[in-house]
PDB file of C-alpha atoms in Angstrom:
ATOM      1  CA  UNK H   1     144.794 -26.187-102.363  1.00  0.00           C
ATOM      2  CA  UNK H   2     141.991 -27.909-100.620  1.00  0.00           C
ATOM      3  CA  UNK H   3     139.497 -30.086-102.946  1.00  0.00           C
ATOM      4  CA  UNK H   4     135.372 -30.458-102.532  1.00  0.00           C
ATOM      5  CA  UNK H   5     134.327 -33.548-101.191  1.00  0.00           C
ATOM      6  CA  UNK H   6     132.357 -35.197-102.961  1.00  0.00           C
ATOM      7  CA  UNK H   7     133.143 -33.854-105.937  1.00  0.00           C
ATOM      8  CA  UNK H   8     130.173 -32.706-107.315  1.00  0.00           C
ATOM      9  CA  UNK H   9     129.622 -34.513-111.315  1.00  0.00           C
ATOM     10  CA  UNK H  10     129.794 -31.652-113.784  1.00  0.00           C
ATOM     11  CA  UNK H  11     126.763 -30.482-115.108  1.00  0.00           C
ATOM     12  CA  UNK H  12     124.874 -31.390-112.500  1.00  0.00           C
ATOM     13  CA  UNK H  13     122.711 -29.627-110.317  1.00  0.00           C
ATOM     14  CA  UNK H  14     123.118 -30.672-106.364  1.00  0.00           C
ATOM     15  CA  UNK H  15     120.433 -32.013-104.746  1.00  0.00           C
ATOM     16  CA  UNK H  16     119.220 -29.404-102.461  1.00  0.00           C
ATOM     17  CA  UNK H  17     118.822 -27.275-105.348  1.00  0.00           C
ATOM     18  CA  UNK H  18     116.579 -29.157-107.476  1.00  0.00           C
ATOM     19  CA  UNK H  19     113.007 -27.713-107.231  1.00  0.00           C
ATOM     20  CA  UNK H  20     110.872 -29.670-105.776  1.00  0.00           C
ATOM     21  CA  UNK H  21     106.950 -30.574-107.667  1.00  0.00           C
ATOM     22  CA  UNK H  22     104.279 -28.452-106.301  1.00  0.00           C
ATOM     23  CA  UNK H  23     100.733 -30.407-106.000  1.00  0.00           C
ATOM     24  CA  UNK H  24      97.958 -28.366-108.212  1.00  0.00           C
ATOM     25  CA  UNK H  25      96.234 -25.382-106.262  1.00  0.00           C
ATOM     26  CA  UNK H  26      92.943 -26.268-105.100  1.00  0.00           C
ATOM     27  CA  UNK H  27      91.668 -22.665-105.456  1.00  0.00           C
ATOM     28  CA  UNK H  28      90.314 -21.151-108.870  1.00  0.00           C
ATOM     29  CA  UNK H  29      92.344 -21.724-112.124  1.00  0.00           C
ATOM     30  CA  UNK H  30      94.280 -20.112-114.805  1.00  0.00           C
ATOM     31  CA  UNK H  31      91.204 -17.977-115.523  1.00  0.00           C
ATOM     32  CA  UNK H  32      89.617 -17.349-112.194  1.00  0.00           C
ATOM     33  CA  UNK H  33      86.785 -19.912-112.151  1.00  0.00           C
ATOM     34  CA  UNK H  34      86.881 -22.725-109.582  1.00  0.00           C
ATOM     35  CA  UNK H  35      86.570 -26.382-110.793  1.00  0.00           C
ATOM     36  CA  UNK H  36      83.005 -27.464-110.394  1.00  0.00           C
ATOM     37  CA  UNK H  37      82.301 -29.182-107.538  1.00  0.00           C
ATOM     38  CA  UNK H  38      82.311 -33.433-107.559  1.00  0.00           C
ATOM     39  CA  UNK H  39      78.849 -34.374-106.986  1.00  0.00           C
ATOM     40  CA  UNK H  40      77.686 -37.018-104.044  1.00  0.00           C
ATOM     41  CA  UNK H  41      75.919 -39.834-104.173  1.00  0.00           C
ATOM     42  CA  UNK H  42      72.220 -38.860-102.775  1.00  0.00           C
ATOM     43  CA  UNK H  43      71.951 -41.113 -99.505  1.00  0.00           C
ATOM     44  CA  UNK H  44      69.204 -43.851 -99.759  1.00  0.00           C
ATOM     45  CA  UNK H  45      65.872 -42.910 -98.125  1.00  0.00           C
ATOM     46  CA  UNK H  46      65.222 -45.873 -95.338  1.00  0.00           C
ATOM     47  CA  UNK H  47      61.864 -47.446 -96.041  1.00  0.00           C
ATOM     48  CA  UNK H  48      59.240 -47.120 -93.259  1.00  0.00           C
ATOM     49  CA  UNK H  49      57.810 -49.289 -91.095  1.00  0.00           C
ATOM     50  CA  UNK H  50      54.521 -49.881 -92.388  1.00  0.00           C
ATOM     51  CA  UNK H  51      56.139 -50.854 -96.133  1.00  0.00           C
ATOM     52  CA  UNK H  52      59.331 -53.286 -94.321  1.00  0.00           C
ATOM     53  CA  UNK H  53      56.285 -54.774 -92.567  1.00  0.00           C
ATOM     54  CA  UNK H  54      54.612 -55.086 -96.151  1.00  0.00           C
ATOM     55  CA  UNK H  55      57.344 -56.483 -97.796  1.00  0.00           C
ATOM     56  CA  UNK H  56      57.609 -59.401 -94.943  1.00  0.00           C
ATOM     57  CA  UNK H  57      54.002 -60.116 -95.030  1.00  0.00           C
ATOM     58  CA  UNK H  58      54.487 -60.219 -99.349  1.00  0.00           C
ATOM     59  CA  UNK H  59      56.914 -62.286 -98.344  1.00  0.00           C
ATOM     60  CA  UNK H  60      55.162 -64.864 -96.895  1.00  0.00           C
ATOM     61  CA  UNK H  61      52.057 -64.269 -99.371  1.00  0.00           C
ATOM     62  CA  UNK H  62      54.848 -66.011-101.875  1.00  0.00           C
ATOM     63  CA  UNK H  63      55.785 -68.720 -99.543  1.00  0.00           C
ATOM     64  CA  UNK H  64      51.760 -70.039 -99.328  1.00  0.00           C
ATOM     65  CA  UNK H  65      51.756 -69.816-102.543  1.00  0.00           C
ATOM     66  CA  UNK H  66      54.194 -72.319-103.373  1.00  0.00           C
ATOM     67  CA  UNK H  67      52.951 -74.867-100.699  1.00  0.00           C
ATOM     68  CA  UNK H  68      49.286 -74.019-102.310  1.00  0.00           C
ATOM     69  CA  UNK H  69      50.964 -74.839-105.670  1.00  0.00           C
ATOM     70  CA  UNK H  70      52.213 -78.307-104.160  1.00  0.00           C
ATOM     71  CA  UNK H  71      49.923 -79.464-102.592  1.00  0.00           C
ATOM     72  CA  UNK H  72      47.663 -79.050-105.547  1.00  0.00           C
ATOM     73  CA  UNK H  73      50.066 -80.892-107.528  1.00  0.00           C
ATOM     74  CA  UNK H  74      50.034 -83.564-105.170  1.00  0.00           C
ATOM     75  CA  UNK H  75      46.273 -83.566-105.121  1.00  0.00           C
ATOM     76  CA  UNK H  76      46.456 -83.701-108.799  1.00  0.00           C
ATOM     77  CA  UNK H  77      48.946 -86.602-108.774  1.00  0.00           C
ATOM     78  CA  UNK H  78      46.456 -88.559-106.914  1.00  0.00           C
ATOM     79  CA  UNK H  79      44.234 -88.474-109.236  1.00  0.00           C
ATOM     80  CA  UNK H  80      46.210 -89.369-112.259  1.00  0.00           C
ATOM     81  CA  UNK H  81      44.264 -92.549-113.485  1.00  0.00           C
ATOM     82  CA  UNK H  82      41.115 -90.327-113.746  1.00  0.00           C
ATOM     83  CA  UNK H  83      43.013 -87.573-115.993  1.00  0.00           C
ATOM     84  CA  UNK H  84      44.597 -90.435-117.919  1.00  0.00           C
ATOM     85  CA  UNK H  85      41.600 -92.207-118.435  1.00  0.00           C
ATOM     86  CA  UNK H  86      39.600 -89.348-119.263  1.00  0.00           C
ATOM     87  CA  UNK H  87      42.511 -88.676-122.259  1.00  0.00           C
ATOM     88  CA  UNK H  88      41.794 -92.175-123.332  1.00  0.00           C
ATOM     89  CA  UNK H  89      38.367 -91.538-123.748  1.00  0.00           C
ATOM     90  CA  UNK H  90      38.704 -88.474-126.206  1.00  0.00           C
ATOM     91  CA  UNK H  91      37.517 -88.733-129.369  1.00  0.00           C
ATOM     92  CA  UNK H  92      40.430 -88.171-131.085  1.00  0.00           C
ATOM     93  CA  UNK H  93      42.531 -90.504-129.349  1.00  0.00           C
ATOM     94  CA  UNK H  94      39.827 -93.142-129.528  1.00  0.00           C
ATOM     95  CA  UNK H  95      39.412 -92.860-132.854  1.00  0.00           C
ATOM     96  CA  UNK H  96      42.873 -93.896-133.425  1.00  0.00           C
ATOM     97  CA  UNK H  97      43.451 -89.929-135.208  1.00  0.00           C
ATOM     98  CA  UNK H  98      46.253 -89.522-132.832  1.00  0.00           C
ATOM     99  CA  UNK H  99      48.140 -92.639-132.218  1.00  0.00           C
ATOM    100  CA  UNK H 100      48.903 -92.458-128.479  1.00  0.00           C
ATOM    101  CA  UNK H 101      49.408 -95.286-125.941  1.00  0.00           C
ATOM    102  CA  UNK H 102      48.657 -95.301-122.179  1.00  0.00           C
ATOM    103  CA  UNK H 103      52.420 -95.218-121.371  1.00  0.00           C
ATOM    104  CA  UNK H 104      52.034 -92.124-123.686  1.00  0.00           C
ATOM    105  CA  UNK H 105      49.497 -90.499-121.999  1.00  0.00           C
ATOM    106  CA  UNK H 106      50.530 -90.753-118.592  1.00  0.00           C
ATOM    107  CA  UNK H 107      54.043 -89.561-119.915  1.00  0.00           C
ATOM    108  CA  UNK H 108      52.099 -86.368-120.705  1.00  0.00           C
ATOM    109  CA  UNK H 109      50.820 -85.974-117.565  1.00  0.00           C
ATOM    110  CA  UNK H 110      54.236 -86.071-115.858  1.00  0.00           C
ATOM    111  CA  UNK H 111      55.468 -83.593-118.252  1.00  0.00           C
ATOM    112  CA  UNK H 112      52.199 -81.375-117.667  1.00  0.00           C
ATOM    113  CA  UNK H 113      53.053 -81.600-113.885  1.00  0.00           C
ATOM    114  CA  UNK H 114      56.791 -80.711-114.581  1.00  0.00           C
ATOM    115  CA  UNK H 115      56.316 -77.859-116.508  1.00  0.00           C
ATOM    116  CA  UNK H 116      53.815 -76.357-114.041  1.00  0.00           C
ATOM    117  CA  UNK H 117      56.116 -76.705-111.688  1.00  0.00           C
ATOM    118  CA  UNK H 118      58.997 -74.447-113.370  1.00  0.00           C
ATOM    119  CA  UNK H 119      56.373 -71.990-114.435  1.00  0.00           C
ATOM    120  CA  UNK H 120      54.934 -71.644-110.540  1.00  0.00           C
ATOM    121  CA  UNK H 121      58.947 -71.211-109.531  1.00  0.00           C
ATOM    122  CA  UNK H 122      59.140 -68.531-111.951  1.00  0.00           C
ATOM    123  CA  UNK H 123      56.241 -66.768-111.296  1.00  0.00           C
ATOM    124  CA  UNK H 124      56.988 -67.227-107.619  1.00  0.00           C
ATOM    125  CA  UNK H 125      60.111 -65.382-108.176  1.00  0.00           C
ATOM    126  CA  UNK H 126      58.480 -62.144-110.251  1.00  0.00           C
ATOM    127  CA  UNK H 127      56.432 -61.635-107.591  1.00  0.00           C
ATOM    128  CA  UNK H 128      58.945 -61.565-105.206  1.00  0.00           C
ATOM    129  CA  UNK H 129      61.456 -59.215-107.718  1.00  0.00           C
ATOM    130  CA  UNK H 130      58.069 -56.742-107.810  1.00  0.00           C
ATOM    131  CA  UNK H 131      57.796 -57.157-103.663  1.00  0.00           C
ATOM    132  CA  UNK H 132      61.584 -55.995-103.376  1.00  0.00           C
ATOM    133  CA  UNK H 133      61.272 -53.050-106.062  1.00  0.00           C
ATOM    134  CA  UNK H 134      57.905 -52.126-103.576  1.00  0.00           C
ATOM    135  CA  UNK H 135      60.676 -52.104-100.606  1.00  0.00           C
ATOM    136  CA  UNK H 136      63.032 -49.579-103.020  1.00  0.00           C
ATOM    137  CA  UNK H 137      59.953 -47.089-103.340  1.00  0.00           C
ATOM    138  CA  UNK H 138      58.882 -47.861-106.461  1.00  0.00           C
ATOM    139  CA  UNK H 139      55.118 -47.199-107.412  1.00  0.00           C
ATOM    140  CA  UNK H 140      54.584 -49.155-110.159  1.00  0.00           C
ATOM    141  CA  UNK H 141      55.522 -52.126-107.778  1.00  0.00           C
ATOM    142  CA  UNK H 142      53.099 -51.423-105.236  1.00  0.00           C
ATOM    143  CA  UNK H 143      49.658 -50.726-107.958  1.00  0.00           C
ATOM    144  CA  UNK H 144      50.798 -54.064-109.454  1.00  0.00           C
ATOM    145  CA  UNK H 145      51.280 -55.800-106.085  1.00  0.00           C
ATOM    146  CA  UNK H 146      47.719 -54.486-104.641  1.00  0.00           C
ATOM    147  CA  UNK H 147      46.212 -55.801-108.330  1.00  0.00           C
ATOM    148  CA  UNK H 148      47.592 -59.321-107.480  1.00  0.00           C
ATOM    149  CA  UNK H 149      46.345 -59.356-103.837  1.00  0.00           C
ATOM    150  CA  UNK H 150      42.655 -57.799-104.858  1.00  0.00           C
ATOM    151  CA  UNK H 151      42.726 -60.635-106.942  1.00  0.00           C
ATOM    152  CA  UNK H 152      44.293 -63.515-104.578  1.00  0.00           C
ATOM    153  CA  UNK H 153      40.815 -62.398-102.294  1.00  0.00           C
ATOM    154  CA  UNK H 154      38.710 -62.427-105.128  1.00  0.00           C
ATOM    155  CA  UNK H 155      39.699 -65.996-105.548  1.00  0.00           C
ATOM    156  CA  UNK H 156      39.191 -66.945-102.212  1.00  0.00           C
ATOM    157  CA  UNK H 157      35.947 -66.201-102.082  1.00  0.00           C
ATOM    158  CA  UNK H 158      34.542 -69.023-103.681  1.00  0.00           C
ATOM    159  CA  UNK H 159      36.729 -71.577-101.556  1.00  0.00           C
ATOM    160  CA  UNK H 160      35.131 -69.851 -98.326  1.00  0.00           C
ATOM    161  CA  UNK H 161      31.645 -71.255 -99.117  1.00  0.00           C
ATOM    162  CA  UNK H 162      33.236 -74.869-100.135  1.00  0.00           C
ATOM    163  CA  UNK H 163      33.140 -74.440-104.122  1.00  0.00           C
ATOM    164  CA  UNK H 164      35.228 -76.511-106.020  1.00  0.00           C
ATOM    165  CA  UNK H 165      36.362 -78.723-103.119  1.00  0.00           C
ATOM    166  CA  UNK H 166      35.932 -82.704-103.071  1.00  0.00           C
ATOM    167  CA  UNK H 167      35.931 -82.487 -99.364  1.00  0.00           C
ATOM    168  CA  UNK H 168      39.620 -84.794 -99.267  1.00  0.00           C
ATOM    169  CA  UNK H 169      41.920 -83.561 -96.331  1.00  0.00           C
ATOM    170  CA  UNK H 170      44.732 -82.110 -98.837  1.00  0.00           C
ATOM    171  CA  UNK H 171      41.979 -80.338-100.726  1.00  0.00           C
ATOM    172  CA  UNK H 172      40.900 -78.780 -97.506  1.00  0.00           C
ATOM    173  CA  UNK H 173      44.545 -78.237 -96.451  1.00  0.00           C
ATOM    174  CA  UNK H 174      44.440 -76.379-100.186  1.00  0.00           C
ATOM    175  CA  UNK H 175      41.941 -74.132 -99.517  1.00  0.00           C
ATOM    176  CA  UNK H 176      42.961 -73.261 -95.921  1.00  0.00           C
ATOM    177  CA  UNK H 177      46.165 -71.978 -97.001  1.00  0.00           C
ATOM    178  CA  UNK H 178      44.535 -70.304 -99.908  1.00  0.00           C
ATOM    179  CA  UNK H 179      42.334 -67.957 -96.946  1.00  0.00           C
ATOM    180  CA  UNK H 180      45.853 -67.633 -95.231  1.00  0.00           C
ATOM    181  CA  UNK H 181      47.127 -66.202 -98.363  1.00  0.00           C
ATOM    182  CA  UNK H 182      44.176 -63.743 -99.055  1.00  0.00           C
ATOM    183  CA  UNK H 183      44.541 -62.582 -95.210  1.00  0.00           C
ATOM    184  CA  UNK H 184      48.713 -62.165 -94.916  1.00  0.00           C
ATOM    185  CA  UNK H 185      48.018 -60.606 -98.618  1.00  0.00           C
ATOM    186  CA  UNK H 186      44.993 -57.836 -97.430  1.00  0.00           C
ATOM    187  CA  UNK H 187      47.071 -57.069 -94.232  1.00  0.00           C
ATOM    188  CA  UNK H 188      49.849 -56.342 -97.069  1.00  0.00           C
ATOM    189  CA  UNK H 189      47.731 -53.636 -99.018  1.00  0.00           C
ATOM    190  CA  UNK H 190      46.712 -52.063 -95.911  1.00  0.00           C
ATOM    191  CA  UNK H 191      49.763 -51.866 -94.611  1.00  0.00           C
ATOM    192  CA  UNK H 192      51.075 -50.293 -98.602  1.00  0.00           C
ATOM    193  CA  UNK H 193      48.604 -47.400 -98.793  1.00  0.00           C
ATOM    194  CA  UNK H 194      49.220 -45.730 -95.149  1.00  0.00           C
ATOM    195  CA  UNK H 195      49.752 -42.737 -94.281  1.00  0.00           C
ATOM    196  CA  UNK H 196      53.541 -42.749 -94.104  1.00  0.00           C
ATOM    197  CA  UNK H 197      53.719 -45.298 -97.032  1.00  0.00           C
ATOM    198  CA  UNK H 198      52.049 -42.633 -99.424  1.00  0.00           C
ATOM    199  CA  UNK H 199      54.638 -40.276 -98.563  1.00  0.00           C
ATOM    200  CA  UNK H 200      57.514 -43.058 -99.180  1.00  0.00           C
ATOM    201  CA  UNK H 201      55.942 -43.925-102.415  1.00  0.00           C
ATOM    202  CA  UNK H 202      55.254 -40.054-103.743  1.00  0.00           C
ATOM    203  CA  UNK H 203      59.012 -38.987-102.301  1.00  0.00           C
ATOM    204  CA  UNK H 204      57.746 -36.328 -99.914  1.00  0.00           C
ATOM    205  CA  UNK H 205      59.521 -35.920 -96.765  1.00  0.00           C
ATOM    206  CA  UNK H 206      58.317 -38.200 -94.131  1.00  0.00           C
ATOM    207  CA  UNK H 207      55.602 -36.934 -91.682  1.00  0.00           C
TER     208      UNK H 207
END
């Protein structure tokens, strides 16, 4: 009498005749009806030319700014004993109603200068968040960017014909980088309300 080899346990199924797991069918289900489809990510729409070139040029519109915004500081700075002297001379300070010293005062001013600062940094960097949600296609962005530049030229105006300026060399330097500014920023609008802009903006397909 010959014996198996292996021996094969009791109970126990061999190998080759254990089903094996099928994967789901991809087709329709139990009750005829396919599973609805997965849906894809709609592709992002490349920006045109015009508005890349009007996001640079916003760009740069940002930069002036902040070397504007220094170099008035700076201007400003220069001229501290005049702003601290004409503090002194208030009423209410001379009077002795508010009891503030020199040192006081021209703390003040440092403070003043500070907090300009941070608030130019921060509104340096809303107009730039606004300049990249312009890039995205948004129109809100671009009406609210054109309304700052109209008014960056309206501005400028006044600084063409010399008003306001003491005629120094950074006051000058000032107001040249303030007409830089108003140009880079009206080469911007133009450049937001073309042809193939208006299509980016109102989603049509592009011309």
């Amino acid at each position: 009498m010959t014996s198996q080899w292996p021996h094969t346990p009791p109970h126990q199924t061999p190998q080759h005749q254990i089903p094996q797991q099928q994967a789901p069918p991809q087709g329709p289900n139990q009750y005829g009806a396919y599973p609805p489809p997965v849906p894809q990510p709609k592709p992002e729409r490349p920006a045109p030319v015009d508005v890349g070139t009007a996001a640079q040029l916003l760009w740069v519109v940002a930069v002036l700014g902040v070397i504007q915004a220094v170099a008035a500081m700076v201007l400003v700075v220069r001229e501290k004993s005049t702003f601290v002297d004409e503090l002194m001379t208030n009423p209410s300070v001379k009077s002795g109603e508010v009891a503030m010293t020199r040192e006081n005062v021209e703390m003040l001013f440092y403070v003043g200068i500070a907090v300009t600062g941070v608030v130019i940094l921060l509104l340096t960097g809303l107009f730039v968040l606004f300049v990249h949600f312009m890039r995205k296609g948004r129109n809100w962005a671009r009406s609210l960017l054109t309304v700052v530049s109209v008014t960056m030229v309206v501005w400028t105006v006044p600084v063409l014909f010399g008003i306001g300026s003491d005629g120094s060399s950074i006051a000058l330097a000032v107001g040249g980088v303030q007409i830089l500014q108003a140009v880079v920023a009206v080469g911007a609008v133009v450049l937001m309300h073309r042809k193939d802009s208006n299509s980016y903006f109102s989603k049509l397909p592009a011309s």
